[in-house]
Short mmCIF file of C-alpha atoms in Angstrom, two decimals:
data_model
loop_
_atom_site.label_atom_id
_atom_site.label_comp_id
_atom_site.label_asym_id
_atom_site.label_seq_id
_atom_site.Cartn_x
_atom_site.Cartn_y
_atom_site.Cartn_z
CA UNK Z 157 -6.10 -17.68 2.30
CA UNK Z 158 -8.81 -19.16 4.37
CA UNK Z 159 -8.74 -16.86 7.38
CA UNK Z 160 -8.54 -13.08 7.22
CA UNK Z 161 -7.50 -10.82 10.10
CA UNK Z 162 -8.65 -7.23 9.48
CA UNK Z 163 -7.54 -4.32 11.53
CA UNK Z 164 -8.58 -0.74 10.80
CA UNK Z 165 -6.99 2.30 12.40
CA UNK Z 166 -8.93 5.52 11.56
CA UNK Z 167 -9.09 9.21 12.18
CA UNK Z 168 -7.62 10.41 15.48
CA UNK Z 169 -6.54 6.83 16.28
CA UNK Z 170 -4.33 6.71 13.23
CA UNK Z 171 -1.13 7.98 14.97
CA UNK Z 172 2.27 6.95 13.83
CA UNK Z 173 2.69 4.68 16.85
CA UNK Z 174 -0.79 3.07 16.48
CA UNK Z 175 -0.24 2.31 12.77
CA UNK Z 176 3.17 0.79 13.21
CA UNK Z 177 2.09 -1.08 16.36
CA UNK Z 178 -0.77 -2.81 14.50
CA UNK Z 179 1.64 -3.60 11.67
CA UNK Z 180 4.15 -5.07 14.05
CA UNK Z 181 1.49 -7.23 15.66
CA UNK Z 182 0.29 -8.56 12.36
CA UNK Z 183 3.92 -9.36 11.19
CA UNK Z 184 4.44 -11.19 14.40
CA UNK Z 185 1.33 -13.24 13.83
CA UNK Z 186 2.46 -14.14 10.31
CA UNK Z 187 5.85 -15.23 11.58
CA UNK Z 188 4.21 -17.48 14.22
CA UNK Z 189 1.84 -18.98 11.66
CA UNK Z 190 4.77 -19.65 9.32
CA UNK Z 191 6.34 -21.95 11.90
CA UNK Z 192 3.28 -24.23 11.98
CA UNK Z 193 3.40 -27.45 9.95
CA UNK Z 194 1.31 -27.22 6.73
CA UNK Z 195 0.72 -23.43 7.20
CA UNK Z 196 -1.02 -21.78 4.29
CA UNK Z 197 0.72 -18.99 2.39
CA UNK Z 198 -0.11 -15.68 4.05
CA UNK Z 199 -0.82 -12.39 2.38
CA UNK Z 200 -0.01 -9.14 4.20
CA UNK Z 201 -2.28 -6.45 2.75
CA UNK Z 202 -1.51 -2.93 3.96
CA UNK Z 203 -3.88 -0.16 2.75
CA UNK Z 204 -3.21 3.49 3.62
CA UNK Z 205 -5.58 6.28 2.68
CA UNK Z 206 -4.85 9.89 3.59
CA UNK Z 207 -2.66 12.78 2.42
CA UNK Z 208 0.84 12.34 1.08
CA UNK Z 209 3.65 14.66 1.97
CA UNK Z 210 6.98 14.99 0.12
CA UNK Z 211 10.12 15.91 2.05
CA UNK Z 212 12.88 17.49 -0.03
CA UNK Z 213 16.23 18.01 1.60
CA UNK Z 214 16.82 20.95 -0.76
CA UNK Z 215 15.10 22.70 -3.63
CA UNK Z 216 16.83 20.51 -6.24
CA UNK Z 217 16.60 17.25 -4.24
CA UNK Z 218 16.20 14.56 -6.99
CA UNK Z 219 14.90 11.89 -4.55
CA UNK Z 220 12.22 13.32 -2.19
CA UNK Z 221 11.03 11.10 0.60
CA UNK Z 222 7.30 10.21 0.86
CA UNK Z 223 5.43 10.49 4.14
CA UNK Z 224 1.88 9.28 4.82
CA UNK Z 225 0.03 11.89 6.84
CA UNK Z 226 -0.79 10.18 10.08
CA UNK Z 227 -2.96 12.02 12.64
CA UNK Z 228 -0.16 13.30 14.80
CA UNK Z 229 2.19 14.37 11.99
CA UNK Z 230 3.68 17.81 12.49
CA UNK Z 231 4.15 19.35 8.91
CA UNK Z 232 7.17 21.41 9.54
CA UNK Z 233 10.60 20.75 8.00
CA UNK Z 234 12.23 20.15 11.32
CA UNK Z 235 9.49 17.88 12.72
CA UNK Z 236 8.25 15.88 9.68
CA UNK Z 237 10.87 13.05 9.84
CA UNK Z 238 10.28 12.40 13.51
CA UNK Z 239 6.48 12.59 13.55
CA UNK Z 240 5.50 11.40 10.07
CA UNK Z 241 5.02 7.84 8.89
CA UNK Z 242 7.48 7.30 6.07
CA UNK Z 243 7.51 4.65 3.38
CA UNK Z 244 10.86 3.63 4.94
CA UNK Z 245 9.07 2.89 8.26
CA UNK Z 246 6.75 0.56 6.39
CA UNK Z 247 9.45 -1.03 4.24
CA UNK Z 248 11.46 -2.11 7.29
CA UNK Z 249 8.47 -4.15 8.40
CA UNK Z 250 6.58 -5.43 5.39
CA UNK Z 251 9.73 -6.90 3.77
CA UNK Z 252 10.66 -8.85 6.86
CA UNK Z 253 7.80 -11.34 6.89
CA UNK Z 254 7.34 -14.72 5.13
CA UNK Z 255 4.21 -13.59 3.17
CA UNK Z 256 3.12 -12.13 -0.04
CA UNK Z 257 3.10 -8.33 0.54
CA UNK Z 258 0.55 -5.98 -1.05
CA UNK Z 259 0.98 -2.29 -0.26
CA UNK Z 260 -1.83 0.08 -1.43
CA UNK Z 261 -1.35 3.76 -0.93
CA UNK Z 262 -4.11 6.23 -1.76
CA UNK Z 263 -2.37 9.53 -1.23
CA UNK Z 264 -0.91 12.34 -3.28
CA UNK Z 265 2.61 11.65 -4.63
CA UNK Z 266 2.20 7.96 -3.75
CA UNK Z 267 4.01 6.92 -6.82
CA UNK Z 268 7.16 7.64 -4.80
CA UNK Z 269 6.34 4.63 -2.64
CA UNK Z 270 7.95 2.04 -4.99
CA UNK Z 271 11.33 3.87 -5.04
CA UNK Z 272 11.82 4.26 -1.29
CA UNK Z 273 10.73 1.12 0.53
CA UNK Z 274 14.06 0.88 2.32
CA UNK Z 275 17.02 3.22 2.61
CA UNK Z 276 19.78 2.49 0.12
CA UNK Z 277 17.80 -0.20 -1.82
CA UNK Z 278 15.47 0.33 -4.75
CA UNK Z 279 12.31 -1.68 -4.81
CA UNK Z 280 13.58 -4.14 -7.41
CA UNK Z 281 16.57 -5.17 -5.42
CA UNK Z 282 14.55 -5.36 -2.28
CA UNK Z 283 11.97 -7.60 -3.95
CA UNK Z 284 14.66 -9.92 -5.21
CA UNK Z 285 15.87 -10.35 -1.63
CA UNK Z 286 12.39 -11.03 -0.36
CA UNK Z 287 11.80 -13.49 -3.14
CA UNK Z 288 15.12 -15.36 -2.64
CA UNK Z 289 14.55 -15.75 1.17
CA UNK Z 290 10.83 -16.42 1.35
CA UNK Z 291 9.90 -17.27 -2.27
CA UNK Z 292 7.27 -14.54 -2.04
CA UNK Z 293 6.27 -11.57 -4.17
CA UNK Z 294 5.73 -7.92 -3.42
CA UNK Z 295 3.04 -5.68 -5.08
CA UNK Z 296 2.90 -1.91 -4.65
CA UNK Z 297 -0.19 -0.03 -5.82
CA UNK Z 298 -0.06 3.78 -5.72
CA UNK Z 299 -2.91 6.15 -6.47
CA UNK Z 300 -0.90 8.54 -8.63
CA UNK Z 301 2.42 9.42 -10.18
CA UNK Z 302 5.25 10.65 -7.96
CA UNK Z 303 4.52 14.31 -8.80
CA UNK Z 304 0.73 14.06 -9.01
CA UNK Z 305 -2.04 14.71 -6.58
CA UNK Z 306 -4.54 12.00 -5.84
CA UNK Z 307 -8.14 13.03 -6.31
CA UNK Z 308 -11.37 12.33 -4.48
CA UNK Z 309 -14.39 10.57 -5.91
CA UNK Z 310 -17.07 13.07 -4.88
CA UNK Z 311 -19.94 10.67 -5.68
CA UNK Z 312 -18.65 7.98 -3.28
CA UNK Z 313 -16.73 10.19 -0.87
CA UNK Z 314 -13.63 8.07 -1.28
CA UNK Z 315 -10.32 8.59 -2.95
CA UNK Z 316 -10.38 7.51 -6.57
CA UNK Z 317 -8.05 4.64 -5.95
CA UNK Z 318 -10.12 3.55 -2.94
CA UNK Z 319 -13.21 3.52 -4.96
CA UNK Z 320 -11.47 1.27 -7.53
CA UNK Z 321 -10.31 -1.13 -4.84
CA UNK Z 322 -13.76 -1.35 -3.34
CA UNK Z 323 -15.16 -2.08 -6.85
CA UNK Z 324 -12.85 -5.07 -7.11
CA UNK Z 325 -13.98 -6.43 -3.73
CA UNK Z 326 -17.67 -5.99 -4.42
CA UNK Z 327 -17.30 -7.48 -7.94
CA UNK Z 328 -15.61 -10.63 -6.48
CA UNK Z 329 -18.40 -11.01 -3.95
CA UNK Z 330 -21.12 -10.74 -6.64
CA UNK Z 331 -19.29 -13.20 -9.04
CA UNK Z 332 -20.27 -16.33 -7.09
CA UNK Z 333 -16.64 -17.38 -6.80
CA UNK Z 334 -16.84 -17.76 -2.96
CA UNK Z 335 -15.58 -14.24 -2.48
CA UNK Z 336 -12.17 -15.01 -3.82
CA UNK Z 337 -10.35 -11.80 -4.71
CA UNK Z 338 -7.28 -12.17 -7.00
CA UNK Z 339 -4.44 -9.69 -7.13
CA UNK Z 340 -4.98 -9.66 -10.87
CA UNK Z 341 -8.60 -8.54 -10.31
CA UNK Z 342 -7.52 -5.70 -8.05
CA UNK Z 343 -4.89 -4.45 -10.48
CA UNK Z 344 -7.36 -4.60 -13.43
CA UNK Z 345 -9.88 -2.58 -11.53
CA UNK Z 346 -7.28 -0.02 -10.53
CA UNK Z 347 -5.85 0.44 -13.98
CA UNK Z 348 -9.20 0.55 -15.67
CA UNK Z 349 -11.20 2.80 -13.34
CA UNK Z 350 -8.78 5.36 -11.82
CA UNK Z 351 -7.92 7.02 -15.18
CA UNK Z 352 -11.68 7.17 -16.02
CA UNK Z 353 -12.40 9.41 -12.98
CA UNK Z 354 -13.44 12.86 -14.24
CA UNK Z 355 -10.45 15.32 -14.14
CA UNK Z 356 -10.77 19.13 -13.47
CA UNK Z 357 -10.76 21.29 -16.51
CA UNK Z 358 -7.32 21.32 -18.13
CA UNK Z 359 -6.01 18.43 -16.05
CA UNK Z 360 -4.78 15.07 -17.32
CA UNK Z 361 -6.47 11.87 -16.00
CA UNK Z 362 -5.02 10.56 -12.76
CA UNK Z 363 -2.60 7.72 -13.44
CA UNK Z 364 -2.10 4.92 -10.90
CA UNK Z 365 1.23 3.14 -10.58
CA UNK Z 366 1.19 -0.59 -10.16
CA UNK Z 367 4.48 -2.40 -9.50
CA UNK Z 368 4.74 -6.17 -9.44
CA UNK Z 369 7.79 -7.98 -8.14
CA UNK Z 370 7.60 -11.74 -8.22
CA UNK Z 371 4.83 -14.18 -9.14
CA UNK Z 372 1.38 -12.68 -9.78
CA UNK Z 373 -0.83 -15.50 -10.94
CA UNK Z 374 -2.81 -16.95 -9.38
CA UNK Z 375 -2.38 -14.98 -6.13
CA UNK Z 376 -5.58 -15.00 -4.00
CA UNK Z 377 -5.43 -12.05 -1.64
CA UNK Z 378 -8.71 -12.81 0.14
CA UNK Z 379 -11.03 -15.82 0.33
CA UNK Z 380 -13.78 -16.35 2.84
#
């Protein structure tokens, strides 16, 4: 991956429409690049960091739906589906492009992300379809288990998962490898550092969830 297109949508700009609009634009760019002769393999890297909200249809709902808390989300039962950014919204888009797909979610309950990328399909079946059509892989990295809160790293003022991802990026830059970041490096950093983060008294370490569908090695997710 020689060229990197980076788009950040933050704070009050991070509405549902703005996030999905930027994602649609990036997906369209990838499809256009894919048509060019000799095009390099693209990587679509989607990173979300905020609060996570679970929607249960009933008290005993065995399959709650995960929503990422965009700026204009209305956190009421009747408004959440219409105003919130769901993992289903993301899944419809990120699985429709001829690229390696990396989804990183630093939010509470984000372990739900791998089980709800598209309605009616589990992540394994969806990844098989992506792989058979585009010969690409899909990687889902979540900050915590499906029923677990994601904690902050007070010393760095980031989420614990965000701090681990940044560590992987900085380590690659300091290694003298031409700032090549491998997916394996990122997963190693996440799996090693997130559980090490100090937990409140009586709480278990935060456990990230890393799902890999397709080929992992050697996937370069960034090289400048």
